[in-house]
mmCIF file of C-alpha atoms in Angstrom:
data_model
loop_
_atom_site.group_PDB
_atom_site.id
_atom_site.type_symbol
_atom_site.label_atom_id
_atom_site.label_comp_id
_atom_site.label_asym_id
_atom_site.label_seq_id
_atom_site.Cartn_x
_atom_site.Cartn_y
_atom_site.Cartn_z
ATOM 1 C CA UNK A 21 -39.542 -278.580 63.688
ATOM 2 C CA UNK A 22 -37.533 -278.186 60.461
ATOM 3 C CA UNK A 23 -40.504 -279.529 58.148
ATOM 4 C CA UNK A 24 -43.126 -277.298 60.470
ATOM 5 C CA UNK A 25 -41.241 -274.497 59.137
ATOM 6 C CA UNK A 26 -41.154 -275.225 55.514
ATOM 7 C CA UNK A 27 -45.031 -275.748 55.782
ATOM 8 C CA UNK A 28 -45.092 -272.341 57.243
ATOM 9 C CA UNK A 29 -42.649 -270.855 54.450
ATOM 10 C CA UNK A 30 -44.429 -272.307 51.630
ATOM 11 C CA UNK A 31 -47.901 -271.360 53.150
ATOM 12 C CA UNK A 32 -46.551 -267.364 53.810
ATOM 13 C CA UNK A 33 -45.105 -267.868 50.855
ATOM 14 C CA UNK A 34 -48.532 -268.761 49.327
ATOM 15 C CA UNK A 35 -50.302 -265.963 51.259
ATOM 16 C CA UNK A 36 -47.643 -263.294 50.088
ATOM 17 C CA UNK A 37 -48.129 -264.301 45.910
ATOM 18 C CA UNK A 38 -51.496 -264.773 46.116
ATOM 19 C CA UNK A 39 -51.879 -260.982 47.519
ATOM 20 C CA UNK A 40 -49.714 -259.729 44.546
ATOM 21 C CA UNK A 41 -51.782 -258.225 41.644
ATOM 22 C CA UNK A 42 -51.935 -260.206 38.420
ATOM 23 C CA UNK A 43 -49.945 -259.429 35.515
ATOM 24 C CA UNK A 44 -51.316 -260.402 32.186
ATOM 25 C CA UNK A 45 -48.790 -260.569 29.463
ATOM 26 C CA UNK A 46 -49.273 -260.446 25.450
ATOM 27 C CA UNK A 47 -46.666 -261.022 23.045
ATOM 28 C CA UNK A 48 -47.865 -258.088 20.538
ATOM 29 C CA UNK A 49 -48.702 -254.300 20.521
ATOM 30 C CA UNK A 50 -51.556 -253.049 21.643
ATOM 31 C CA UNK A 51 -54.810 -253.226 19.780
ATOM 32 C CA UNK A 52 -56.567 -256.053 18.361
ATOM 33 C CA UNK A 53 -58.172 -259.339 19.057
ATOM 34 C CA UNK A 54 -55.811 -260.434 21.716
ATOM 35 C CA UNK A 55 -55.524 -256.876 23.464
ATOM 36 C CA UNK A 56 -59.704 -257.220 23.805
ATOM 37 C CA UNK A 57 -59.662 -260.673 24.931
ATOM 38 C CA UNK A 58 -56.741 -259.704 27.752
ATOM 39 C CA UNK A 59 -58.710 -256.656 28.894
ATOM 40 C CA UNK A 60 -62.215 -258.054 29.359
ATOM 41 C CA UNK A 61 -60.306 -260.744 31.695
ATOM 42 C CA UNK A 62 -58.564 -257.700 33.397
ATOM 43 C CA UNK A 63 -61.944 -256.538 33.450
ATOM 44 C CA UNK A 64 -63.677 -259.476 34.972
ATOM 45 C CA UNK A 65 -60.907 -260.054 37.358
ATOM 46 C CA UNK A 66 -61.318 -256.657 38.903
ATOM 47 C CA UNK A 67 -65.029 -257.594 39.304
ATOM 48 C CA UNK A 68 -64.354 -260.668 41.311
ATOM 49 C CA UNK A 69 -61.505 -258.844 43.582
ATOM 50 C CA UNK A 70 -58.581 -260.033 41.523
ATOM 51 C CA UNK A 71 -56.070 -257.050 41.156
ATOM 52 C CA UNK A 72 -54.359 -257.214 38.037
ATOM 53 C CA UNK A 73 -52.669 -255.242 35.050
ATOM 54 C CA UNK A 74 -52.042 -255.704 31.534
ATOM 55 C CA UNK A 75 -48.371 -255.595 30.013
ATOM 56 C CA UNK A 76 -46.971 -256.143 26.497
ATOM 57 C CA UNK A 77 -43.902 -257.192 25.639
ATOM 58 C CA UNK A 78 -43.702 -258.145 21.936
ATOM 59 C CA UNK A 79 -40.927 -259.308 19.817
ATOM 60 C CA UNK A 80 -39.244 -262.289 19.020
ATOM 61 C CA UNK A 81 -42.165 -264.224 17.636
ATOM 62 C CA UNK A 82 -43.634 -263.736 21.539
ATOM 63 C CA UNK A 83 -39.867 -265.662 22.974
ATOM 64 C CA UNK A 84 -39.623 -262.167 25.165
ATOM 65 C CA UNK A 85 -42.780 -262.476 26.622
ATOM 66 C CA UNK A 86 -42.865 -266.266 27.261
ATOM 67 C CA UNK A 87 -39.019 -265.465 28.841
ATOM 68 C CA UNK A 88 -40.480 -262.856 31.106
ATOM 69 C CA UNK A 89 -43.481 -265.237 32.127
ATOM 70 C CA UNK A 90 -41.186 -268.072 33.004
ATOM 71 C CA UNK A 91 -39.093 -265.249 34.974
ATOM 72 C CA UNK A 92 -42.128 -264.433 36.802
ATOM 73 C CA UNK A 93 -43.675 -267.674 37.666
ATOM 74 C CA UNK A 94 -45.919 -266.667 40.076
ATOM 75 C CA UNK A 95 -49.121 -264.296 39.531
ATOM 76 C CA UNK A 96 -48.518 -264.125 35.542
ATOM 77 C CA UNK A 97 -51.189 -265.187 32.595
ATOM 78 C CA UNK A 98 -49.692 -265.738 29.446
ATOM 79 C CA UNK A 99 -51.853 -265.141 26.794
ATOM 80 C CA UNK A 100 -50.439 -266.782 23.498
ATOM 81 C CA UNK A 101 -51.734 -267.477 20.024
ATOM 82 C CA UNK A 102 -50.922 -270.008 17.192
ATOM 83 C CA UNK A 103 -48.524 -267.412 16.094
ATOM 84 C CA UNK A 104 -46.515 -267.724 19.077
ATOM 85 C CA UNK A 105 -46.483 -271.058 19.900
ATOM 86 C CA UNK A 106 -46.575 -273.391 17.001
ATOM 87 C CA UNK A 107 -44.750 -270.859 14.550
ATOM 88 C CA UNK A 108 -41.749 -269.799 17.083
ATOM 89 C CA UNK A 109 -41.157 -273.212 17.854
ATOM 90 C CA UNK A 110 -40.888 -274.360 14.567
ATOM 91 C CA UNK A 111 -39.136 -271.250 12.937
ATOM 92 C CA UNK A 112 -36.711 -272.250 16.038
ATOM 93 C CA UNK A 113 -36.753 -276.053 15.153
ATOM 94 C CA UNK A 114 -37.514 -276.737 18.521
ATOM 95 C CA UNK A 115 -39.763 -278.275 20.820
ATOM 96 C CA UNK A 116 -43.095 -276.912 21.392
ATOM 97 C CA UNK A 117 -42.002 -274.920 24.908
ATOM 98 C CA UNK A 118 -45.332 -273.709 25.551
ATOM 99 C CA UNK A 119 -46.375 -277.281 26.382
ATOM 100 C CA UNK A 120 -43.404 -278.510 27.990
ATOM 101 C CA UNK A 121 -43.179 -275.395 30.629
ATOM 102 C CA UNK A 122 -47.036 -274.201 30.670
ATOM 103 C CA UNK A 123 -50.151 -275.462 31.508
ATOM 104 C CA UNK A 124 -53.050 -273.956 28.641
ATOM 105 C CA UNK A 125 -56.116 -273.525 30.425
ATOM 106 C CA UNK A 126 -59.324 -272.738 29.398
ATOM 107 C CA UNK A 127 -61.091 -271.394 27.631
ATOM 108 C CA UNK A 128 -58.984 -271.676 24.307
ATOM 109 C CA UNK A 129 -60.684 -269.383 21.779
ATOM 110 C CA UNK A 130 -60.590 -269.694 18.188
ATOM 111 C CA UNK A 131 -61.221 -266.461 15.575
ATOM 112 C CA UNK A 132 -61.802 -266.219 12.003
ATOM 113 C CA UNK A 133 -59.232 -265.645 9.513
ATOM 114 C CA UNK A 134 -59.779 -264.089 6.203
ATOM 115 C CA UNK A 135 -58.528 -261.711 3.397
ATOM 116 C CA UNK A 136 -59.618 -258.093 4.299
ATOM 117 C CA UNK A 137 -59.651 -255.225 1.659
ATOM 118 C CA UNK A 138 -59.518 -251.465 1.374
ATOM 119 C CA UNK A 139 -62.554 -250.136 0.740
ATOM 120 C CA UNK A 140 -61.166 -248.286 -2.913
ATOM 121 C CA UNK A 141 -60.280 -251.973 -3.965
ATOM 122 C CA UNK A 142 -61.517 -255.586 -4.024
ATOM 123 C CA UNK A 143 -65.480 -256.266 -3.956
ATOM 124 C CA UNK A 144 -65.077 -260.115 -3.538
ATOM 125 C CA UNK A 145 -63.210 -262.409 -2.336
ATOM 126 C CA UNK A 146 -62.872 -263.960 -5.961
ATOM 127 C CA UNK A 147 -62.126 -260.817 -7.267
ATOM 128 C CA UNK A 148 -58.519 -260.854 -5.325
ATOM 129 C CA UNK A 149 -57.839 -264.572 -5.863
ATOM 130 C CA UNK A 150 -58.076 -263.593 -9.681
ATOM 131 C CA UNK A 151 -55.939 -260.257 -9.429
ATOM 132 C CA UNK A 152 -53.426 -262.296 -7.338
ATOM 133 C CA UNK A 153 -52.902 -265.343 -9.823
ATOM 134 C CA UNK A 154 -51.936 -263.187 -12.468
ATOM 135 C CA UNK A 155 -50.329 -260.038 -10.835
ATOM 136 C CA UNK A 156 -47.814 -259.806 -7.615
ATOM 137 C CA UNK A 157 -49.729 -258.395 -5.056
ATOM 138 C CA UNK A 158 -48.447 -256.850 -1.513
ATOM 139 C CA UNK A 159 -50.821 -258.359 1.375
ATOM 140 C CA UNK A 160 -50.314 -257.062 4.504
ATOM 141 C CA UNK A 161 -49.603 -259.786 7.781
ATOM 142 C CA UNK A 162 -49.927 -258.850 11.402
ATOM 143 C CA UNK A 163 -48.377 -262.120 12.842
ATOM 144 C CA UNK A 164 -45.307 -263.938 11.145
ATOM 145 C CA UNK A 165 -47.149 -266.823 10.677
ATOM 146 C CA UNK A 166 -49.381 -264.662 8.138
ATOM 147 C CA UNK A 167 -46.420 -264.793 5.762
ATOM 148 C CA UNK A 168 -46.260 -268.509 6.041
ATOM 149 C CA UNK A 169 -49.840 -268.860 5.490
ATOM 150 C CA UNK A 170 -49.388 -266.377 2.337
ATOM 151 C CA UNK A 171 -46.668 -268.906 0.913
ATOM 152 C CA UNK A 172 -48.747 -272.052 1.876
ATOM 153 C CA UNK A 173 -52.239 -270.595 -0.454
ATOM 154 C CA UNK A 174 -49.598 -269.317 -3.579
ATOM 155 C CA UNK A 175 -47.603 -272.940 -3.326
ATOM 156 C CA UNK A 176 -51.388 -274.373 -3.101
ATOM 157 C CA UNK A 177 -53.366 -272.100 -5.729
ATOM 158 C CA UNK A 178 -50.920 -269.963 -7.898
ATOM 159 C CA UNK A 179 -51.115 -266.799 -6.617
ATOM 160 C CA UNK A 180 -48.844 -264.133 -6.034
ATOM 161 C CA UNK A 181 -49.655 -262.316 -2.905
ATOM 162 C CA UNK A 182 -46.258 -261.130 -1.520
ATOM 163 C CA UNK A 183 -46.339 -260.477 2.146
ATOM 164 C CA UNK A 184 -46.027 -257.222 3.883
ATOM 165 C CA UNK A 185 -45.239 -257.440 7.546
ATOM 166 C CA UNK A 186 -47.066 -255.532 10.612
ATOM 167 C CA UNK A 187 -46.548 -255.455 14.266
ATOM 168 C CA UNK A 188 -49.846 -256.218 15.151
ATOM 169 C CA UNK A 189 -53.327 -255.236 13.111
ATOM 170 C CA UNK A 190 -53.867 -252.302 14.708
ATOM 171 C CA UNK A 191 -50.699 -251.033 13.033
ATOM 172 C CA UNK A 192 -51.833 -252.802 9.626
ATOM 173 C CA UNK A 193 -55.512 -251.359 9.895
ATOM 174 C CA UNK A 194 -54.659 -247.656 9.141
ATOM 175 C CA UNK A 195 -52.951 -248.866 6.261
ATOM 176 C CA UNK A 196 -56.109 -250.410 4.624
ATOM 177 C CA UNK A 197 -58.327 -247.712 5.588
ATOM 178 C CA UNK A 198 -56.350 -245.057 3.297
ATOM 179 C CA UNK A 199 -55.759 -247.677 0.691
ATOM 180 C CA UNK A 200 -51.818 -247.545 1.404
ATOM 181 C CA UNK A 201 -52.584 -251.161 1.590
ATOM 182 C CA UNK A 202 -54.768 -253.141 -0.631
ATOM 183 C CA UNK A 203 -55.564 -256.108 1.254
ATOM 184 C CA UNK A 204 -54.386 -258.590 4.160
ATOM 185 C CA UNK A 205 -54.349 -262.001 5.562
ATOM 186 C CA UNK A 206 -55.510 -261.359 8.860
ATOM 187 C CA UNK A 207 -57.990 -261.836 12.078
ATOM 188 C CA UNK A 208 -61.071 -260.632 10.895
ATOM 189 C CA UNK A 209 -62.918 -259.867 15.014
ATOM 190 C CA UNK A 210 -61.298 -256.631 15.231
ATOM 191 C CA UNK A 211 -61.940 -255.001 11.720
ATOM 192 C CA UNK A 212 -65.881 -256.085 12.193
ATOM 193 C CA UNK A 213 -66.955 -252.253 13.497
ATOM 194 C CA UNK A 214 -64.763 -250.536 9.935
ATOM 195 C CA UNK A 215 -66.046 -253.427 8.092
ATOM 196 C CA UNK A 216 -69.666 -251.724 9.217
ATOM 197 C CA UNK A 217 -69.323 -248.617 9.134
ATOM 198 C CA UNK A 218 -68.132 -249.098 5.213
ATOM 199 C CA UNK A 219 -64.189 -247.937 6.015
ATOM 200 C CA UNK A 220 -62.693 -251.274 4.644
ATOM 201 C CA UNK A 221 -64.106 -255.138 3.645
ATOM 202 C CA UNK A 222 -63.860 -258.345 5.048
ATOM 203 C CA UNK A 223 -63.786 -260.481 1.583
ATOM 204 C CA UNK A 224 -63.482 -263.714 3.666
ATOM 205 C CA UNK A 225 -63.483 -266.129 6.583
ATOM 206 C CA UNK A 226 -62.261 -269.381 7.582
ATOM 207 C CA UNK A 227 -65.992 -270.893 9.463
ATOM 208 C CA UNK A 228 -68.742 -268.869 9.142
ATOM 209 C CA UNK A 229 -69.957 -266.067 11.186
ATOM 210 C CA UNK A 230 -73.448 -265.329 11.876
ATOM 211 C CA UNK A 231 -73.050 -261.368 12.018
ATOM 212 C CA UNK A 232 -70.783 -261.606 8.529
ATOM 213 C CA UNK A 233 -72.715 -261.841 5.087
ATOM 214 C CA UNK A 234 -69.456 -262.911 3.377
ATOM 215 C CA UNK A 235 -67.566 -266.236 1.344
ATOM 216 C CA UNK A 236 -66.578 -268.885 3.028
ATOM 217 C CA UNK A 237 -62.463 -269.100 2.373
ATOM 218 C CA UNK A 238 -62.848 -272.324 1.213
ATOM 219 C CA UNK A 239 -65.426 -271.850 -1.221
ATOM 220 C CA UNK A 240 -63.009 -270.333 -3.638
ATOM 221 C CA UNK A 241 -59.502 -271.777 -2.548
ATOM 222 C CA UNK A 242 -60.981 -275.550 -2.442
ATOM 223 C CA UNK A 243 -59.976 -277.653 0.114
ATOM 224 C CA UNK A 244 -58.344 -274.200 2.385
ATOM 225 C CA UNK A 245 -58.628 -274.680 6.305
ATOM 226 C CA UNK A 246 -56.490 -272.335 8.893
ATOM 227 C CA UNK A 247 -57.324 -272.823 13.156
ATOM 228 C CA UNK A 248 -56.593 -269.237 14.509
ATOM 229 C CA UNK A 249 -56.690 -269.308 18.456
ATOM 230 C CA UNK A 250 -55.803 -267.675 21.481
ATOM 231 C CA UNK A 251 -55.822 -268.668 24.229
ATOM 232 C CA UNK A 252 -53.869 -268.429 28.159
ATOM 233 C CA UNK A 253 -51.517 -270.215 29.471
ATOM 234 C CA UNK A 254 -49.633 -270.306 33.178
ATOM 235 C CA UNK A 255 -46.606 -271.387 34.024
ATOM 236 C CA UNK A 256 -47.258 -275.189 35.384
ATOM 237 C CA UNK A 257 -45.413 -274.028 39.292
ATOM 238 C CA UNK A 258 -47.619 -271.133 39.531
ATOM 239 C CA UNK A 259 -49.616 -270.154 42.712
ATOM 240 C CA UNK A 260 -52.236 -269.044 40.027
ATOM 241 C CA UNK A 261 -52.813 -273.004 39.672
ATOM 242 C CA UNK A 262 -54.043 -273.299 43.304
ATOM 243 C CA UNK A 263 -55.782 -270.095 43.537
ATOM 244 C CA UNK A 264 -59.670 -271.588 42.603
ATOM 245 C CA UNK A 265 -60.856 -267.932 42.597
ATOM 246 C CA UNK A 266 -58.581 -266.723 39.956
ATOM 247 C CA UNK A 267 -58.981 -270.449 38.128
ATOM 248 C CA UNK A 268 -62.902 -270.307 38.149
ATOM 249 C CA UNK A 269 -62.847 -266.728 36.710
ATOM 250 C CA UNK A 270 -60.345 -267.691 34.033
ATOM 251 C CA UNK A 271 -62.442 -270.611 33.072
ATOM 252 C CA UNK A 272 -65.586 -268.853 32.885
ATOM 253 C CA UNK A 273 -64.091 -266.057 30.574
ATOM 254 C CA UNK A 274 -66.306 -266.909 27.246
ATOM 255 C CA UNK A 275 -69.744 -266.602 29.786
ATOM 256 C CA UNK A 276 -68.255 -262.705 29.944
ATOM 257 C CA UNK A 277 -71.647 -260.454 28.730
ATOM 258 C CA UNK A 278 -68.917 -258.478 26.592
ATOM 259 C CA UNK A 279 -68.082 -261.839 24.420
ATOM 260 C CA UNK A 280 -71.265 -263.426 24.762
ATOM 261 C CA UNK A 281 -72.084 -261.412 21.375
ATOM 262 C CA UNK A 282 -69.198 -262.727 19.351
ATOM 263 C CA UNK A 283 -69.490 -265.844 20.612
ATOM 264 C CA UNK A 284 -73.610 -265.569 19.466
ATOM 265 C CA UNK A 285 -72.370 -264.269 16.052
ATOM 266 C CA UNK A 286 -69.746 -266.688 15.719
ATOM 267 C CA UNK A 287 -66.266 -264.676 15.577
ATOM 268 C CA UNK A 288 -65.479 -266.520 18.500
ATOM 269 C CA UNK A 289 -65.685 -269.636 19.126
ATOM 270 C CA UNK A 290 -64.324 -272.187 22.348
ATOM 271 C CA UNK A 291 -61.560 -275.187 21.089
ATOM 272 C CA UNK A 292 -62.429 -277.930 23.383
ATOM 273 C CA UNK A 293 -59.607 -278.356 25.243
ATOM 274 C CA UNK A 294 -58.527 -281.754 24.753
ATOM 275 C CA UNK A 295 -58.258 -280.976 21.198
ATOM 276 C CA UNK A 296 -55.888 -277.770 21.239
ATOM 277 C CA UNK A 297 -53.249 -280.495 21.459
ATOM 278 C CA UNK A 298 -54.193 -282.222 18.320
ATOM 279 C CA UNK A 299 -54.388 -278.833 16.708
ATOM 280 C CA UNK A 300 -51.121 -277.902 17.974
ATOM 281 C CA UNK A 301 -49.545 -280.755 16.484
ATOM 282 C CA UNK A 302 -51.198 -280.732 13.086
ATOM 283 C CA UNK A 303 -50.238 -277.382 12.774
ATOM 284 C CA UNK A 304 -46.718 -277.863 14.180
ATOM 285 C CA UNK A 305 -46.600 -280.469 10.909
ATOM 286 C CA UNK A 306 -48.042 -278.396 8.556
ATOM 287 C CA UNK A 307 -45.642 -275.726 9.029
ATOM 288 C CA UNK A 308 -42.435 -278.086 9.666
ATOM 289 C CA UNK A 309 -43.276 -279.772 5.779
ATOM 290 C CA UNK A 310 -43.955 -275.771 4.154
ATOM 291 C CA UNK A 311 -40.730 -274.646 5.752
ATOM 292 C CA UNK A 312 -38.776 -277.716 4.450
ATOM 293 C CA UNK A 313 -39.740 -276.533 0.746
#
């Protein structure tokens, strides 16, 4: 009788999550790559029954969100980015947590990076590399691992950039559209539509994009690669696990007809998933060594 009624419990118990709308959490403000990425699966969960809502918690390098999530357990998506995963844990000299305590499921999403420019400034890419080697010059960061990567390409090329520090791009943006800002290190996808309409200037990328008639980042600083991803993640006891609706939809997130265009052009682009973990760790290394100097 008494393991009858733990089958029942856990089943109810089941029954009772399951029901419970789905709450997606991001680490950062509002606004950029990760906020559209969170609200076309909002949007494709709604469309297949799911109830769900979006919440952000930012701060901490993304610890207050991943805390919350781990509170939660059940009926949370996580979604987290190299920023706040590999960065936090090594700022923290830790363990990578997100590993250990979640389960990163697919599809894990990577997006160029590149130097991006007020339109009243830079015309090329080689233009700023120049300025910067022989002049101190603020760039603006949206993610603290921007600052890192800012020390990593002076340390690596001799220049000077000296990083300015956002809460998310869509804070930084309005900066380089008045020219308060001159340029930034950032995630090109969401400054494509300014880039177009002529309001500011993607110099750069990291892989090339289809839609994007710029340099390569490499063809100037020789030798310069940088995996930016996103991606979700779920705590590894979650009813979300066993729920094959919620899974399937998840899964098939890149087949969405609002990415399918980035995807086509390029600014997206799907990290097989058994090799996020060797990114993880070769970027867990890289930024262990640059912090030791």
């Amino acid at each position: 009788m008494k393991k009858l009624l733990i089958i029942l419990y856990s089943a109810l118990h089941f029954c009772i999550a399951s029901a419970a709308p789905v709450n997606i959490v991001l680490p950062v403000p509002p606004g950029g790559v990760m906020t559209d990425l969170a609200l076309t699966l909002s949007q494709i969960l709604n469309e297949g029954g799911v109830d769900n809502f979006v919440s952000y918690l930012p701060g901490a390098d993304g610890d207050i969100a991943y805390n919350a999530v781990l509170k939660q357990q059940d009926n949370v998506i996580f979604e987290v980015a190299v920023a706040h995963s590999v960065f936090s844990n090594v700022l923290r000299d830790r363990d990578n947590i997100y590993t250990k305590n979640m389960t990163m499921i697919a599809p894990v999403i990577r997006s160029p990076l590149g130097f991006v420019s007020s339109s009243k400034n830079f015309n090329s890419v080689r233009e700023l590399i120049d300025y910067a080697k022989t002049t101190p010059l603020p760039c603006g960061v949206s993610a603290p691992h921007g600052s890192v990567e800012l020390a990593r390409i002076n340390k690596k090329y001799g220049t000077k950039f000296e990083p300015v520090p956002y809460k998310g791009n869509s804070q930084l943006r309005p900066d380089l559209v008045e020219g308060a800002l001159r340029c930034a290190l950032d995630s090109v996808g969401s400054h494509i539509p300014l880039h177009n309409d002529g309001k500011l200037k993607i110099l750069s990328v990291t892989h090339a994009t289809r839609g994007l008639d710029v340099t390569m980042m490499d063809h100037v600083l020789s030798g310069y690669t940088f995996d930016n991803w996103f991606g979700f993640a779920i705590p590894k006891d979650s009813n979300l696990l066993k729920d094959d609706r919620v899974m399937k939809i998840i899964n098939n997130l890149y087949r969405s007809k609002k990415l399918e265009p980035l995807f086509d052009a390029g600014f997206l682009s799907a990290i097989p998933q058994p090799d996020i973990d060797k990114t993880m760790t070769q970027q867990t290394e890289n930024y262990r060594q640059l912090l030791k100097k």
